[in-house]
Amino acid sequence: MCGVVGYKGKEIKIIDIINSLKLLEYRGYDSAGIAFSYNGNLVIQKNEGKIDKLLSSFNGKYKDISSNMIIAHTRWATHGIPNDINAHPHLDCKKRIAVVHNGIIENYKELKQELINKGHVFVSDTDSEILSHLIEDFFNDNKGNNLFEVILNIVAKLKGAFAFVAIDNELQELVAVRYESPLIIGIFDNNNYIISSDIPSILRFTKKIIPLENGDIFYVNKNNEYKIWNFLVNKEVKRNIEFISWDISIAEKSGYKHFMLKEIMEQPKVIKDTLLERIDLNSYVVNLDDKVKNLIDLVIDKIDNVMYLACGTSYHAGLLGKYYTWELTNFNSDAFYASEYRYITKNINLEKILYIIISQSGETADTLFVSRELKNLGANIIGIPNVIGSSLYREFVSFPTRAGIEIGVAATKTFTAQAIAILLLNLYINSIKDEDNPILKNLIKNLNEFHIIVDKFLEDYMNIQELAIKYKDYENFLYLGRNLMYPIALEGALKLKEISYIHAEAYPSGEMKHGPIALIDSKMPTMYLVPYNELIYKNLSNIQEIKARKGKIIALVDNKSLEIVRDYVDDVIVLPYVDKFLQPILFNIALQLFAYFVADLKGLDVDQPRNLAKSVTVE
Ligand code: AGP
């Protein structure tokens, strides 16, 4: 995934656009670039590396440069290694057209060959560069009198996913196109337009936005008049202007060293916000959003299975959901990686299944692909997006989490919000089947107080920091959890892997002796999740099996399992005892902090780990 920014209107400082681009850096940071109209010329500056490197390449000159038409880009490489040449923007041969692009143009090779045969000279290995040459070629062949007409003809030739912004320095026109990848327009002072892949970089200019729909072409002519045309329905369309309620501060660190730590600390508020108006303490009723409630009511007597589909951290939330469904409802349940489920969607009796599709960005290509396929087959689907206006939010009946924007590439608060939302869905299903269930009432009461417990736990994480110092130099880790804690072992291992680059594997505790135990020695510590519940003595047996092989153990315990486990392990992280269904969410927060401190102690880029991007919008 990449970050795309465009601007057209009155003259503004280019540094304002570069600062907006920085708020998209979580989307990818392999290279960065900017192109703008200046004194009649199209000026471009781009290089491998982060936006700070782009700034330094101006040698301070950018402070005095203003322009009326600008595009900028921060890249997560798909085609072509991260280097200066493959950085966006890309130009045509005559350096009249500049383009920035997010997505993948799947048929770029054949289009590129056609253009080479017509004499176009390419300089990069990217798929995106064909856009600037296609525009030039269509102008050469008189396939359009302005940038809009040319691009309307071009999009018919493109296959894949593309959100791109193109500027024509000669005609002084800008066009933005949204197809599969997100693109939002901000409007201010009547006819000034900021275009971006995500809302935070727009908030620096305005709270008035138009989220483009799939197939929209946004065109601004030289007089700064705009129109929106949808090439899927082939007509001009009117899009409502929406007003963003939250402000730019949410996209800033507010004094924390990293966004990730800020977002870990926001989790008490996220729990409260995601629960707001969705549980009624007087009647112990779960109030779902109408469309979600209606869909469940419609299918509840037809289904016998709840299937969770997602990727990465969201998959771990779905796997936790599988255990919630088994424990709280009388339905079967399973969870699949979205990238895998797409190969088994044939010969399934879809009427019997309710699909829960989880994606914080709402733009993950693997997740959207299988969701759209299932939707076309008539499946029952509820989406759990975090980003309002995302594809998952717009295309499906959605039960959104309310975590607010998550800038840190490693998901933290959004996992917690997803787990709470999934728990609410299962409590609602449970209440339909058994409205006087004591588990339901007790859990709703505990949910209502949960944010207070988390808030108190987050007041003192000194011992986690100390353990991070002690264990930060190990090169491998084993994470073990049983039943509801198994998804948390997976999530904890992913967190450590993705920000500290330490290899960490997770297994169901009972599975450890069927092979992974061969890994155990003094150099392979184990993070073992041991809440107080009916499984504790099974876990104690596994702990002793590890100790017998000189394995070091950090045990995550609560103040009820502590005395049972303490003497058998090397170190403990003690959490408050909470409701069995809330233990996974609380234990996960401790693992987020452990991973965060290890990565920070190793001096790594916690918010923008190498090779990653916040949302993977390519397959
Ligand atoms: C989580 O820390 C990772 N950044 C990644 O696994 C992420 O959860 C995955 O790409 C799914 O993203 P989504 O929730 O936006 O679909």
XYZ file of C-alpha atoms and ligand atoms in Angstrom:
635
model
C 0.000 0.000 0.000
C 1.259 3.540 -0.711
C 0.317 7.062 0.328
C -0.904 9.436 -2.377
C -1.472 13.213 -2.010
C -2.591 15.761 -4.610
C -3.438 19.475 -4.518
C -4.914 22.066 -6.882
C -6.080 25.589 -6.055
C -4.503 28.805 -4.865
C -0.722 28.802 -4.415
C 0.435 27.088 -1.191
C 3.844 26.152 0.194
C 4.963 22.723 -1.025
C 6.135 21.986 2.546
C 2.439 21.910 3.524
C 1.885 19.027 1.126
C 5.036 17.248 2.292
C 3.811 17.539 5.891
C 0.483 16.054 4.785
C 2.358 13.233 3.097
C 4.154 12.486 6.377
C 0.774 11.599 7.924
C 0.513 8.840 5.301
C 3.983 7.422 5.924
C 2.480 4.516 7.908
C 1.170 3.265 4.535
C 4.667 2.699 3.181
C 8.068 4.323 3.395
C 10.432 2.701 0.871
C 10.738 5.942 -1.137
C 9.096 9.380 -1.428
C 8.670 12.065 -4.060
C 6.893 15.249 -5.107
C 6.102 17.003 -8.427
C 4.659 20.481 -8.837
C 4.065 23.303 -11.277
C 6.624 26.075 -10.733
C 7.302 29.118 -12.934
C 5.694 27.309 -15.872
C 7.767 24.157 -15.434
C 6.963 20.741 -13.987
C 9.473 20.265 -11.164
C 10.104 16.827 -9.627
C 12.115 15.621 -6.635
C 12.124 11.992 -5.496
C 14.381 9.478 -3.785
C 14.671 6.160 -2.043
C 14.111 6.368 1.686
C 11.698 8.222 3.902
C 10.122 11.642 3.536
C 12.763 13.232 5.771
C 15.330 12.267 3.150
C 13.164 13.923 0.464
C 13.105 17.083 2.567
C 16.881 17.103 2.995
C 17.298 16.743 -0.775
C 15.853 20.276 -1.129
C 18.723 21.661 0.991
C 16.247 23.933 2.739
C 15.028 25.534 -0.516
C 11.534 24.026 -0.198
C 10.632 26.623 2.434
C 10.319 29.322 -0.264
C 8.617 27.256 -2.935
C 4.876 27.638 -3.547
C 2.732 26.021 -6.200
C -0.892 25.851 -7.345
C -0.715 22.197 -8.425
C 1.199 19.495 -6.522
C 1.290 15.683 -6.223
C 3.323 13.639 -3.748
C 3.800 9.972 -2.853
C 5.254 7.680 -0.200
C 5.838 4.133 -1.464
C 5.548 0.507 -0.338
C 7.295 -1.284 -3.191
C 5.353 -3.851 -5.207
C 6.982 -3.754 -8.681
C 10.597 -2.615 -8.749
C 12.994 -2.347 -5.815
C 12.997 0.783 -3.611
C 15.327 3.235 -5.374
C 15.305 6.806 -6.753
C 14.144 5.781 -10.235
C 11.238 3.605 -9.058
C 10.075 6.293 -6.610
C 6.898 8.142 -7.596
C 5.923 10.530 -9.207
C 6.486 9.197 -12.716
C 6.714 11.444 -15.800
C 5.967 11.119 -19.502
C 8.723 11.531 -22.105
C 8.119 15.263 -22.525
C 7.945 15.924 -18.759
C 4.493 17.490 -19.107
C 2.552 14.846 -17.152
C 3.242 13.562 -13.627
C 1.452 10.691 -11.877
C 1.385 9.119 -8.383
C -0.325 5.744 -7.940
C -1.441 3.323 -5.214
C -2.379 -0.218 -6.255
C -1.297 -2.679 -8.945
C -1.954 -2.465 -12.693
C -2.059 -6.164 -13.531
C -1.812 -5.774 -17.323
C 1.030 -3.260 -17.231
C 3.507 -5.481 -19.089
C 1.437 -5.686 -22.282
C 0.531 -1.973 -22.128
C 4.189 -1.107 -21.585
C 5.273 -3.162 -24.584
C 2.684 -1.447 -26.798
C 4.016 1.949 -25.697
C 7.653 0.928 -26.204
C 6.740 -0.213 -29.718
C 5.387 3.318 -30.288
C 8.676 4.849 -29.169
C 8.060 5.568 -25.505
C 11.164 5.336 -23.322
C 10.659 3.952 -19.835
C 13.127 4.531 -17.023
C 11.652 2.561 -14.097
C 10.682 -1.060 -13.325
C 7.306 -0.024 -11.954
C 3.806 -0.730 -13.244
C 2.794 2.853 -12.344
C 5.033 4.556 -14.899
C 2.795 3.379 -17.739
C 0.111 5.817 -16.587
C 2.101 8.953 -17.484
C 3.109 7.455 -20.842
C -0.455 6.330 -21.616
C -1.703 9.884 -20.995
C 0.993 11.289 -23.296
C 0.203 8.663 -25.934
C -3.537 9.347 -25.875
C -2.909 13.072 -26.264
C -0.560 12.311 -29.182
C -3.298 10.206 -30.811
C -5.958 12.892 -30.130
C -7.924 10.515 -27.901
C -9.191 13.393 -25.755
C -9.122 17.199 -25.675
C -8.308 17.472 -21.988
C -6.894 15.384 -19.147
C -10.352 14.147 -18.115
C -11.291 12.857 -21.581
C -7.906 11.178 -22.029
C -8.078 9.423 -18.655
C -11.694 8.372 -19.213
C -10.443 6.524 -22.317
C -7.405 5.117 -20.497
C -9.166 3.554 -17.496
C -11.049 1.237 -19.853
C -7.680 -0.363 -20.725
C -6.464 -0.863 -17.156
C -6.856 -4.094 -15.127
C -6.151 -4.351 -11.384
C -6.432 -1.828 -8.556
C -5.568 1.822 -8.975
C -5.947 5.036 -7.066
C -3.912 7.620 -8.922
C -3.552 11.385 -9.291
C -2.252 12.888 -12.544
C -1.368 16.513 -13.332
C -0.917 18.124 -16.744
C 1.436 21.083 -16.431
C 0.550 22.408 -19.908
C -3.255 22.377 -19.522
C -3.028 23.099 -15.773
C -5.460 20.270 -14.986
C -5.605 17.568 -12.313
C -7.421 14.216 -12.334
C -7.797 11.708 -9.484
C -9.131 8.194 -10.125
C -10.369 5.679 -7.537
C -10.698 1.996 -8.414
C -10.375 -0.636 -5.573
C -7.815 1.478 -3.640
C -9.082 4.355 -1.449
C -8.997 8.044 -2.394
C -10.600 10.977 -0.592
C -11.114 14.609 -1.640
C -10.902 17.520 0.791
C -12.466 20.835 -0.216
C -11.676 24.232 1.338
C -12.091 27.941 0.519
C -14.614 26.957 -2.192
C -12.285 25.827 -4.967
C -9.140 24.439 -3.383
C -8.818 20.656 -3.419
C -6.611 18.303 -1.407
C -6.676 14.658 -2.491
C -5.356 11.846 -0.298
C -5.318 8.102 0.369
C -6.485 8.703 3.940
C -8.187 11.342 6.059
C -5.396 12.525 8.445
C -3.414 14.267 5.669
C -6.579 16.128 4.632
C -7.326 17.327 8.155
C -4.374 19.721 7.983
C -6.457 21.692 5.437
C -10.134 20.924 5.996
C -12.750 18.725 7.686
C -15.008 18.782 4.594
C -14.421 15.617 2.563
C -15.823 13.664 -0.374
C -14.848 9.949 -0.139
C -14.694 8.914 -3.809
C -16.654 5.781 -4.723
C -15.290 2.888 -6.774
C -14.964 4.041 -10.391
C -15.014 7.781 -9.639
C -12.904 10.189 -11.712
C -12.389 13.563 -9.994
C -11.444 16.248 -12.523
C -10.296 19.837 -11.826
C -9.869 22.122 -14.837
C -7.567 25.113 -15.129
C -10.227 27.384 -13.565
C -10.399 25.127 -10.498
C -13.907 23.955 -11.365
C -14.476 20.263 -10.587
C -16.703 17.423 -11.626
C -16.957 13.756 -10.677
C -17.619 11.113 -13.325
C -18.085 7.404 -12.576
C -16.654 5.218 -15.329
C -18.513 2.122 -14.084
C -21.939 3.725 -14.668
C -20.473 6.053 -17.316
C -22.118 9.255 -16.138
C -21.479 12.367 -14.075
C -22.318 11.780 -10.392
C -22.934 14.003 -7.379
C -21.186 12.962 -4.123
C -22.211 14.352 -0.744
C -19.725 16.422 1.202
C -19.157 14.781 4.624
C -17.833 16.481 7.756
C -15.089 14.765 9.776
C -15.776 14.971 13.511
C -12.313 14.089 14.880
C -9.345 16.412 14.566
C -5.734 16.292 13.536
C -4.476 15.649 17.077
C -5.546 12.007 16.785
C -2.954 11.700 14.012
C -0.175 13.111 16.200
C 1.840 11.468 18.977
C 0.559 13.707 21.817
C 3.814 13.403 23.714
C 4.341 9.661 23.342
C 7.624 8.428 21.891
C 5.797 6.338 19.291
C 2.303 6.105 17.853
C 2.271 2.445 18.905
C 2.675 3.312 22.604
C 0.046 6.064 22.291
C -2.355 3.602 20.688
C -1.677 0.941 23.358
C -2.533 3.568 25.978
C -5.719 4.561 24.155
C -7.233 1.099 24.661
C -9.377 1.916 27.732
C -11.053 4.648 25.668
C -11.328 2.361 22.643
C -13.102 -0.272 24.776
C -15.536 2.336 26.055
C -16.141 3.810 22.603
C -16.695 0.437 20.935
C -19.208 -0.511 23.655
C -20.959 2.877 23.687
C -24.762 2.486 23.371
C -24.288 -1.156 22.430
C -24.902 -2.648 25.914
C -27.837 -1.805 28.208
C -27.004 -2.445 31.855
C -30.629 -2.231 32.992
C -32.059 -4.809 30.635
C -28.773 -6.650 29.900
C -29.551 -6.236 26.215
C -26.955 -5.956 23.455
C -27.950 -3.193 21.018
C -26.486 -3.856 17.628
C -26.587 -1.389 14.739
C -29.938 -1.943 12.980
C -28.650 -3.464 9.733
C -26.447 -5.911 11.662
C -29.289 -6.891 14.006
C -31.703 -7.350 11.102
C -29.255 -9.555 9.199
C -28.631 -11.804 12.222
C -32.378 -12.001 12.967
C -32.967 -12.977 9.335
C -30.428 -15.813 9.215
C -30.310 -17.057 12.820
C -32.762 -19.928 12.216
C -31.138 -20.963 8.929
C -27.435 -21.107 9.849
C -25.470 -23.650 11.839
C -22.001 -22.171 11.418
C -20.237 -18.847 11.990
C -17.107 -18.402 9.859
C -14.489 -15.718 10.543
C -12.298 -14.528 7.665
C -9.407 -12.053 7.917
C -5.640 -11.561 7.647
C -2.843 -10.997 10.166
C -3.881 -9.552 13.484
C -7.498 -9.398 12.322
C -7.325 -13.143 11.683
C -6.231 -13.628 15.295
C -9.297 -11.645 16.379
C -11.389 -13.932 14.173
C -9.762 -17.011 15.707
C -10.654 -15.677 19.164
C -14.159 -15.141 17.778
C -14.296 -18.826 16.856
C -13.775 -19.726 20.538
C -16.316 -17.121 21.629
C -18.901 -18.606 19.256
C -18.232 -22.164 20.428
C -18.526 -21.120 24.086
C -21.364 -18.580 23.903
C -23.682 -19.868 21.210
C -24.876 -23.250 20.000
C -23.319 -22.777 16.563
C -20.264 -24.427 15.069
C -17.537 -21.996 14.159
C -14.248 -21.709 12.361
C -11.731 -19.083 11.274
C -9.719 -18.972 8.062
C -7.031 -16.768 6.606
C -8.879 -14.851 3.882
C -6.033 -15.597 1.440
C -6.655 -19.327 1.937
C -10.442 -19.394 2.059
C -10.709 -18.069 -1.501
C -9.637 -21.514 -2.755
C -12.440 -23.414 -1.005
C -15.516 -21.264 -1.639
C -17.020 -23.734 -4.148
C -19.467 -26.512 -3.098
C -20.313 -24.779 0.183
C -23.897 -24.540 1.431
C -23.723 -20.777 1.998
C -27.212 -20.551 3.501
C -25.950 -22.381 6.589
C -23.117 -19.959 7.270
C -22.858 -16.456 8.704
C -19.539 -14.896 7.627
C -17.831 -12.346 9.872
C -15.201 -10.455 7.824
C -12.667 -8.487 9.874
C -10.353 -5.781 8.555
C -9.308 -2.652 10.436
C -8.318 -0.817 7.218
C -11.248 -2.252 5.296
C -8.951 -2.303 2.261
C -6.918 -5.533 2.589
C -6.911 -7.052 -0.883
C -6.924 -10.706 0.269
C -9.896 -10.017 2.529
C -11.861 -7.937 0.012
C -11.317 -10.448 -2.773
C -12.894 -13.385 -0.947
C -15.612 -11.162 0.591
C -16.741 -9.896 -2.806
C -16.679 -13.450 -4.185
C -18.863 -14.666 -1.305
C -21.184 -11.668 -1.711
C -21.643 -12.499 -5.395
C -22.523 -16.065 -4.355
C -25.227 -14.686 -2.029
C -23.464 -15.361 1.278
C -24.587 -13.867 4.627
C -21.836 -11.379 5.529
C -21.177 -8.931 8.372
C -18.072 -6.767 8.051
C -16.072 -5.443 11.023
C -14.070 -2.468 9.636
C -12.381 0.250 11.666
C -12.012 2.825 8.878
C -15.322 4.507 8.087
C -15.665 4.983 4.341
C -13.403 2.023 3.539
C -14.405 -0.548 0.936
C -15.440 -3.102 3.593
C -17.527 -0.398 5.309
C -19.216 0.720 2.084
C -19.818 -2.615 0.389
C -21.077 -4.762 3.297
C -23.430 -4.687 6.276
C -20.901 -3.403 8.796
C -20.450 -3.406 12.547
C -17.605 -0.901 12.809
C -15.068 -0.802 15.619
C -14.451 2.660 17.053
C -10.706 2.578 17.656
C -10.035 5.803 15.752
C -7.214 5.943 13.247
C -4.293 3.609 13.995
C -1.006 5.018 12.700
C 1.385 2.428 14.139
C 1.839 -0.285 11.515
C 1.598 -2.985 14.195
C -2.057 -3.319 15.137
C -2.788 -2.853 18.837
C -5.952 -0.931 19.805
C -7.759 -2.147 16.695
C -7.322 -5.780 17.802
C -8.884 -4.928 21.166
C -11.769 -3.137 19.460
C -12.272 -6.085 17.102
C -12.362 -8.562 20.002
C -14.954 -6.421 21.818
C -17.102 -6.099 18.671
C -16.949 -9.859 18.029
C -17.854 -10.548 21.656
C -20.893 -8.262 21.298
C -22.052 -10.111 18.179
C -21.804 -13.444 20.011
C -23.572 -12.071 23.082
C -26.394 -10.866 20.856
C -26.678 -14.297 19.220
C -26.570 -15.893 22.698
C -29.337 -13.563 23.934
C -31.617 -14.581 21.067
C -31.261 -18.211 22.070
C -31.226 -17.794 25.823
C -32.072 -14.288 27.033
C -31.877 -15.154 30.738
C -28.456 -16.777 30.462
C -26.485 -15.803 33.640
C -23.239 -15.851 31.625
C -24.708 -13.162 29.388
C -25.685 -10.892 32.284
C -22.400 -11.358 34.128
C -20.340 -10.745 31.012
C -22.254 -7.570 30.116
C -21.614 -6.256 33.624
C -17.911 -7.139 33.387
C -17.636 -5.618 29.909
C -19.025 -2.372 31.225
C -16.257 -2.161 33.851
C -13.453 -3.624 31.722
C -11.996 -0.293 30.571
C -11.396 0.646 34.232
C -9.362 -2.533 34.814
C -7.333 -1.977 31.636
C -6.748 1.669 32.555
C -5.414 0.651 35.970
C -3.208 -2.072 34.472
C -1.696 0.463 32.045
C -0.698 2.754 34.913
C 2.262 0.542 35.803
C 4.074 -1.570 33.269
C 7.550 -1.251 34.814
C 8.020 -5.000 35.238
C 7.254 -5.571 31.556
C 9.938 -3.039 30.644
C 12.387 -4.846 32.947
C 11.623 -8.188 31.310
C 12.108 -6.616 27.888
C 15.610 -5.567 28.975
C 16.319 -9.096 30.225
C 15.040 -10.928 27.140
C 15.643 -8.485 24.266
C 18.749 -10.253 22.940
C 17.234 -13.693 22.484
C 16.895 -14.624 18.818
C 13.924 -16.955 19.157
C 10.789 -17.194 21.267
C 8.007 -19.717 21.745
C 4.542 -18.398 22.649
C 2.098 -20.881 24.176
C -1.597 -20.536 25.013
C -4.479 -22.953 25.390
C -8.113 -22.592 24.231
C -9.081 -18.861 24.304
C -5.418 -17.993 24.898
C -4.137 -19.713 21.763
C -5.169 -16.834 19.438
C -3.436 -14.492 21.889
C -0.235 -16.545 21.730
C -0.366 -16.161 17.928
C -1.006 -12.413 18.185
C 1.725 -11.916 20.776
C 4.221 -13.774 18.608
C 3.250 -11.698 15.555
C 3.706 -8.453 17.504
C 7.204 -9.474 18.598
C 8.134 -10.625 15.091
C 6.871 -7.614 13.198
C 8.469 -4.856 15.294
C 11.569 -6.458 16.892
C 12.416 -8.880 14.044
C 12.929 -11.669 16.634
C 11.658 -15.025 15.355
C 8.665 -16.065 17.480
C 6.414 -19.071 16.997
C 3.073 -19.710 18.685
C 1.454 -23.054 19.421
C -1.512 -24.376 21.358
C 0.109 -25.376 24.682
C -0.965 -28.974 24.305
C 0.692 -29.157 20.901
C 4.126 -28.146 22.175
C 5.095 -31.724 23.131
C 4.234 -32.981 19.617
C 7.420 -31.568 18.088
C 8.145 -27.934 19.015
C 9.524 -29.127 22.379
C 12.609 -30.166 20.394
C 13.395 -26.461 20.106
C 13.514 -25.940 23.864
C 16.887 -25.188 25.392
C 18.433 -22.337 27.397
C 18.503 -20.144 24.289
C 14.784 -20.535 23.447
C 12.618 -18.778 26.046
C 8.869 -19.426 26.231
C 6.151 -16.807 26.793
C 3.417 -18.870 28.458
C -0.119 -17.529 28.970
C -1.538 -18.997 32.193
C -4.783 -17.374 33.343
C -6.631 -18.842 36.311
C -9.231 -21.217 34.870
C -10.088 -24.901 34.677
C -7.083 -25.551 32.390
C -4.384 -24.363 34.786
C -3.073 -27.768 35.800
C -2.806 -28.849 32.161
C -0.694 -25.733 31.617
C 1.377 -26.513 34.695
C 2.271 -29.917 33.225
C 3.493 -28.257 30.022
C 5.490 -25.737 32.063
C 7.254 -28.540 33.894
C 7.996 -30.296 30.584
C 9.746 -27.100 29.431
C 11.651 -26.623 32.699
C 12.891 -30.215 32.509
C 14.669 -29.197 29.290
C 16.269 -26.056 30.713
C 13.807 -23.772 28.924
C 13.352 -20.299 30.390
C 9.723 -19.286 30.963
C 8.008 -15.927 31.280
C 4.510 -16.722 32.547
C 1.647 -14.280 32.053
C -0.497 -14.909 35.118
C -3.315 -13.228 36.970
C -3.382 -12.689 40.703
C -5.231 -16.035 41.113
C -2.923 -18.229 39.030
C 0.253 -16.547 40.340
C 0.741 -18.645 43.472
C 0.099 -21.886 41.565
C 2.636 -21.106 38.813
C 5.221 -18.838 40.462
C 7.673 -21.494 41.673
C 7.873 -23.254 38.332
C 8.842 -20.326 36.070
C 11.695 -17.833 35.719
C 9.681 -14.619 35.465
C 6.062 -13.538 35.723
C 3.917 -10.725 34.395
C 0.980 -10.374 36.773
C -2.365 -9.090 35.509
C -5.622 -8.560 37.389
C -8.009 -11.514 37.384
C -10.911 -10.838 34.992
C -13.845 -12.612 33.366
C -12.735 -15.674 31.372
C -13.905 -14.084 28.086
C -12.012 -10.841 28.799
C -8.756 -12.538 29.881
C -7.530 -12.898 26.242
C -7.990 -9.180 25.551
C -6.163 -8.124 28.730
C -3.325 -10.648 28.323
C -2.820 -9.422 24.765
C -2.229 -5.872 25.973
C 0.652 -7.128 28.142
C 2.161 -8.855 25.091
C 1.808 -5.639 23.057
C 3.834 -3.799 25.707
C 6.479 -6.537 25.867
C 6.974 -6.448 22.096
C 6.988 -2.635 22.105
C 9.705 -2.344 24.781
C 11.887 -5.044 23.210
C 11.745 -3.290 19.823
C 12.343 0.150 21.330
C 15.308 -1.147 23.379
C 16.775 -2.587 20.190
C 16.547 0.893 18.649
C 14.213 -0.238 15.887
C 11.586 1.806 14.039
C 8.602 0.723 16.095
C 5.954 2.631 14.129
C 7.312 1.773 10.684
C 8.971 -1.649 10.811
C 10.993 -2.720 7.807
C 9.149 -4.320 4.832
C 5.674 -3.697 6.333
C 2.752 -1.403 5.488
C -0.363 -0.597 7.468
C -2.782 -2.094 5.011
C -1.782 -4.591 2.337
C -3.866 -3.573 -0.652
C -2.113 -5.982 -3.003
C -2.552 -9.763 -3.188
C -0.878 -6.373 12.226
O 0.008 -5.883 13.234
C -0.261 -6.302 10.874
N 0.093 -4.944 10.603
C -1.064 -7.002 9.792
O -1.011 -8.380 10.084
C -2.557 -6.621 9.647
O -3.265 -7.056 10.791
C -3.123 -7.344 8.416
O -2.439 -6.868 7.288
C -4.638 -7.144 8.243
O -4.912 -5.784 8.100
P -6.462 -5.313 8.138
O -6.975 -5.568 9.529
O -6.427 -3.852 7.796
O -7.206 -6.138 7.125
